[in-house]
XYZ file of C-alpha atoms in Angstrom:
357
model
C -0.013 0.028 0.045
C 1.325 3.472 -0.909
C 1.050 5.989 1.836
C 0.512 9.567 0.617
C 1.705 12.362 3.027
C -0.898 15.028 3.404
C -0.168 18.206 1.497
C -2.135 21.604 1.415
C -4.296 20.141 -1.493
C -4.930 16.712 -0.100
C -7.792 16.428 2.441
C -6.908 14.845 5.888
C -9.109 12.268 7.788
C -11.189 14.243 10.441
C -9.301 12.860 13.323
C -5.955 13.922 11.877
C -6.414 17.519 11.594
C -6.448 18.516 15.142
C -3.856 17.166 17.588
C -4.105 18.081 21.350
C -1.674 17.345 24.199
C -4.714 16.987 26.476
C -6.601 13.721 25.749
C -9.983 15.188 27.000
C -9.876 18.073 24.427
C -10.948 15.902 21.319
C -13.516 13.951 23.391
C -15.079 17.331 24.629
C -14.932 18.724 21.081
C -17.038 15.728 19.782
C -19.486 15.981 22.657
C -19.894 19.619 22.376
C -20.532 19.289 18.524
C -23.164 16.571 19.076
C -24.926 18.629 21.885
C -25.252 21.467 19.507
C -26.490 19.134 16.612
C -29.139 17.571 19.036
C -30.391 21.122 19.794
C -30.710 22.127 16.186
C -32.377 18.828 15.309
C -34.799 19.396 18.279
C -35.662 22.946 17.073
C -36.091 21.860 13.597
C -38.447 18.917 14.464
C -40.315 21.124 16.881
C -40.789 23.706 14.053
C -42.093 21.079 11.726
C -44.550 19.547 14.186
C -45.823 23.223 14.915
C -46.246 24.086 11.368
C -48.070 20.852 10.594
C -50.439 21.498 13.723
C -51.268 25.053 12.805
C -52.044 23.984 9.241
C -54.446 21.259 10.351
C -55.860 22.504 13.587
C -54.869 26.053 14.366
C -58.150 27.811 13.489
C -60.384 25.256 15.145
C -58.227 25.078 18.419
C -58.494 29.076 18.597
C -62.354 28.753 18.419
C -62.329 26.257 21.117
C -60.089 28.417 23.378
C -62.543 31.346 22.753
C -65.456 29.176 23.775
C -63.551 27.978 26.970
C -62.683 31.560 27.960
C -66.379 32.465 27.634
C -67.348 29.611 29.959
C -64.584 30.646 32.513
C -65.939 34.146 32.631
C -69.602 32.868 32.880
C -68.551 30.822 35.879
C -66.712 33.810 37.444
C -69.925 35.778 37.131
C -71.751 33.090 38.911
C -69.060 33.103 41.699
C -69.679 36.826 42.239
C -73.548 36.513 42.189
C -73.797 34.958 45.603
C -76.354 32.483 44.193
C -74.313 29.492 45.342
C -73.956 27.965 48.805
C -70.406 27.669 50.300
C -69.758 24.133 49.069
C -70.990 24.939 45.562
C -68.845 28.112 45.322
C -65.683 26.114 46.600
C -66.321 23.515 43.986
C -66.930 26.009 41.107
C -63.901 27.998 42.138
C -61.875 24.977 41.807
C -63.275 24.313 38.261
C -62.289 27.849 37.290
C -58.699 27.289 38.645
C -58.196 23.846 37.069
C -59.481 24.915 33.669
C -57.788 28.271 33.474
C -54.394 26.700 34.401
C -55.017 24.102 31.671
C -55.960 26.660 29.263
C -52.847 28.851 30.051
C -50.627 25.855 29.237
C -52.208 25.429 25.765
C -49.610 26.395 23.109
C -52.115 28.726 21.222
C -53.710 30.549 24.224
C -53.058 34.196 24.798
C -51.898 34.325 28.485
C -53.047 37.875 28.982
C -57.020 37.282 29.308
C -56.286 34.103 31.355
C -54.009 36.140 33.618
C -56.668 38.860 33.990
C -59.424 36.287 34.822
C -57.031 34.571 37.433
C -56.425 38.020 39.010
C -60.322 38.626 39.276
C -60.692 35.240 40.738
C -57.934 35.804 43.247
C -59.554 39.190 44.248
C -62.913 37.563 44.638
C -61.554 34.667 46.776
C -59.693 37.182 48.921
C -62.757 39.343 49.639
C -64.697 36.044 50.316
C -62.055 34.815 52.877
C -61.952 38.276 54.364
C -65.649 38.022 55.353
C -64.838 34.852 57.445
C -63.395 34.840 60.896
C -61.277 31.835 60.102
C -60.952 30.963 56.309
C -61.260 27.312 55.506
C -58.359 25.012 54.531
C -59.729 24.652 51.080
C -59.911 28.376 50.625
C -56.355 28.775 51.726
C -55.316 26.076 49.296
C -57.168 27.640 46.327
C -55.670 31.036 47.146
C -52.247 29.478 47.156
C -52.962 27.917 43.690
C -54.036 31.039 42.104
C -51.291 33.253 43.614
C -48.655 30.805 42.686
C -50.128 30.954 39.109
C -50.047 34.873 39.013
C -46.466 34.993 40.206
C -45.510 31.977 37.849
C -43.296 30.844 40.621
C -43.569 27.662 42.506
C -41.953 28.700 45.807
C -44.131 28.080 48.919
C -46.185 30.928 50.099
C -46.083 31.468 53.918
C -49.308 31.153 55.680
C -48.706 34.521 57.490
C -48.236 36.292 54.140
C -51.381 34.759 52.938
C -53.280 35.755 56.027
C -52.013 39.418 55.833
C -53.187 39.516 52.300
C -56.615 38.186 53.163
C -56.769 41.021 55.784
C -56.044 43.666 53.089
C -57.401 42.203 49.878
C -57.418 45.637 48.094
C -53.513 45.306 48.257
C -53.432 42.476 45.783
C -51.961 44.452 42.772
C -49.358 45.976 44.905
C -48.557 42.824 46.726
C -48.043 40.985 43.469
C -45.743 43.648 42.268
C -43.532 43.677 45.310
C -43.306 39.833 45.190
C -42.300 39.818 41.594
C -39.398 42.143 42.337
C -38.402 40.057 45.300
C -38.425 36.853 43.089
C -36.641 38.631 40.306
C -33.720 39.174 42.637
C -33.586 35.440 43.479
C -33.608 34.219 39.901
C -30.711 31.783 39.011
C -28.095 32.876 36.704
C -29.479 33.947 33.326
C -28.532 32.299 30.148
C -26.744 35.332 29.030
C -24.525 35.069 32.098
C -23.941 31.364 31.367
C -23.061 32.044 27.762
C -20.837 34.868 28.733
C -18.843 32.432 30.914
C -17.855 30.129 28.061
C -17.599 32.728 25.597
C -15.370 34.878 27.771
C -13.037 31.744 27.934
C -13.205 31.096 24.208
C -12.617 34.859 23.277
C -9.507 34.695 25.383
C -8.173 31.458 23.759
C -9.074 32.857 20.206
C -6.722 35.744 20.833
C -3.792 33.270 21.210
C -1.502 33.082 18.239
C -2.081 29.370 17.370
C -5.948 29.834 17.252
C -5.474 33.128 15.190
C -3.337 31.326 12.839
C -5.792 28.375 12.607
C -8.793 30.762 12.011
C -6.862 32.748 9.258
C -5.868 29.568 7.653
C -9.365 28.171 7.485
C -10.828 31.410 6.364
C -8.380 31.577 3.495
C -9.205 27.986 2.506
C -12.954 28.424 2.673
C -13.109 31.889 0.894
C -15.639 31.460 -1.833
C -13.969 34.087 -4.206
C -11.043 31.557 -4.666
C -13.333 28.994 -6.231
C -14.262 28.975 -9.895
C -16.652 25.960 -9.853
C -20.210 27.279 -9.122
C -21.215 24.464 -6.899
C -18.060 24.486 -4.775
C -18.374 28.357 -4.698
C -21.902 28.106 -3.173
C -20.854 25.443 -0.652
C -17.924 27.656 0.490
C -20.276 30.564 0.950
C -22.382 28.647 3.357
C -19.207 27.363 5.159
C -17.751 30.827 5.184
C -21.056 32.179 6.882
C -20.871 29.526 9.440
C -17.251 30.405 10.268
C -17.939 34.104 10.441
C -20.978 33.526 12.788
C -18.749 31.261 15.068
C -16.091 33.944 15.155
C -18.663 36.497 16.164
C -20.114 34.366 18.949
C -16.537 33.283 19.999
C -17.723 29.723 19.369
C -14.569 27.928 19.876
C -16.279 24.326 19.226
C -17.782 25.512 15.930
C -14.370 26.900 14.594
C -12.526 23.837 15.670
C -15.185 21.448 14.089
C -15.131 23.426 10.887
C -11.311 23.135 10.779
C -11.460 19.448 11.601
C -14.000 18.874 8.790
C -12.670 21.063 5.935
C -8.985 22.168 6.543
C -6.201 20.754 4.453
C -3.404 20.984 6.956
C -3.045 19.537 10.460
C -2.453 21.625 13.617
C -0.700 20.635 16.943
C -1.399 22.542 20.110
C 0.951 22.516 22.923
C -0.023 21.548 26.573
C -1.105 24.991 27.665
C -3.282 25.724 24.634
C -4.656 22.226 24.781
C -5.637 22.598 28.424
C -7.108 26.038 27.792
C -9.261 24.515 24.994
C -10.408 21.760 27.248
C -11.450 24.188 29.955
C -13.526 26.341 27.454
C -15.094 23.229 25.903
C -16.122 21.870 29.269
C -17.922 25.430 29.977
C -19.465 25.417 26.584
C -20.739 21.766 26.962
C -22.378 22.723 30.391
C -24.055 25.759 28.567
C -25.291 23.710 25.721
C -26.618 20.906 28.032
C -28.680 23.596 29.964
C -29.785 25.147 26.888
C -31.038 21.843 25.546
C -32.903 21.162 29.026
C -34.434 24.745 28.763
C -35.659 24.079 25.277
C -37.362 20.785 26.291
C -39.042 22.473 29.183
C -39.835 25.724 27.519
C -43.504 26.793 27.084
C -43.237 28.216 23.516
C -45.988 26.986 21.140
C -43.398 25.084 19.091
C -42.316 23.042 21.910
C -45.906 22.575 23.162
C -46.849 21.082 19.772
C -43.648 18.949 19.820
C -44.562 17.528 23.348
C -48.051 16.936 22.216
C -47.494 15.029 19.219
C -43.884 13.502 19.305
C -44.423 11.336 22.278
C -47.000 9.097 20.749
C -46.077 6.014 18.694
C -48.430 7.125 15.797
C -47.971 8.912 12.466
C -48.457 12.599 12.878
C -51.224 12.711 10.213
C -53.216 10.264 12.230
C -52.740 12.191 15.367
C -53.896 15.308 13.712
C -57.098 13.701 12.295
C -58.115 12.305 15.646
C -57.352 15.644 17.386
C -59.663 17.466 14.805
C -62.479 14.958 15.619
C -61.969 15.511 19.294
C -62.013 19.341 18.865
C -65.377 19.209 16.966
C -66.860 16.988 19.655
C -65.548 19.453 22.521
C -66.830 22.465 20.623
C -70.390 21.179 20.560
C -70.165 20.157 24.247
C -68.886 23.532 25.242
C -71.564 25.351 22.987
C -74.323 23.516 24.891
C -72.758 24.031 28.289
C -72.480 27.743 27.657
C -76.267 27.879 26.721
C -77.219 25.828 29.630
C -74.744 27.492 32.088
C -76.322 31.002 31.730
C -78.960 29.723 34.239
C -77.572 29.287 37.698
C -79.953 26.428 38.382
C -78.441 24.413 35.426
C -74.953 25.152 36.963
C -75.941 23.755 40.328
C -77.270 20.697 38.750
C -73.939 20.273 36.834
C -72.111 20.743 40.142
C -74.258 18.210 41.947
C -73.934 15.642 39.044
C -70.095 16.117 39.207
C -70.143 15.649 43.064
C -72.030 12.402 42.810
C -69.593 10.908 40.360
């Protein structure tokens, strides 16, 4: 077998382009690149699910959300009418809380009218509790539920704080504003701060001569103006844009990965540079892992659609067809419930039927 020594014009196998004196560096580079690829794939898949969902069901779902909001407002009016006894009032208040929170979690629901409704319900519950010498346990539980929802924070609410608010229900808006300020101060480190950590390390490393030389060499080799072939020129334009974006973001892993995939010469880093690269890649890997977790847990409409349809072992088309049929049935049920629910006696009957189940 004839062995050909690499030259500036003969591509090298990926693993031969970068040589580190720290054995962890190439492993971390591969892991960080894979994490980034998983993130991009997740975002792309979520976008595809979201677009398919909007095309098939968007209009029908919005109509259903509007109907549900009308029902919640109808229930809130009945709560304020004093036409219900204590047990019925507690039961209906729980219906409003449960359905409002479920509706707010919907990917297409506008949170503003739901938040307004929860605020009105909280005000009503506070004034009701204020009329009692000792609020019931169930009332306190419901108040904790709605206040936690309004604050969008799961931290436990002290009983003393809750009782103070019951004593002065007119202070609800001010109390919420103050609590939000306090919670803002205790928020964990932001994504921007996390990104700044690894980007700061990478920025420092990219100023070192070996990395500056590597970047200039790669930019020279990927420059599209040096290509005559139209297809290769277009390919290099894409690669050059990727390199420029990586440089702007101080994305060390992206620059090294591009070099590993497309460069024509090998590079060897000394121990100090290799260890600095390892440290930066460790921080970048942590940030990317947290990004991925945040994306999975995020409440965006795209991720809501992805969670709704990607977890079922059934073709998306079939899921959408079944969901459409379910929406039509629910619209009929809600329309009938709205017509019947305008009469308080019908509502009392529905509450009684629910209790007897």
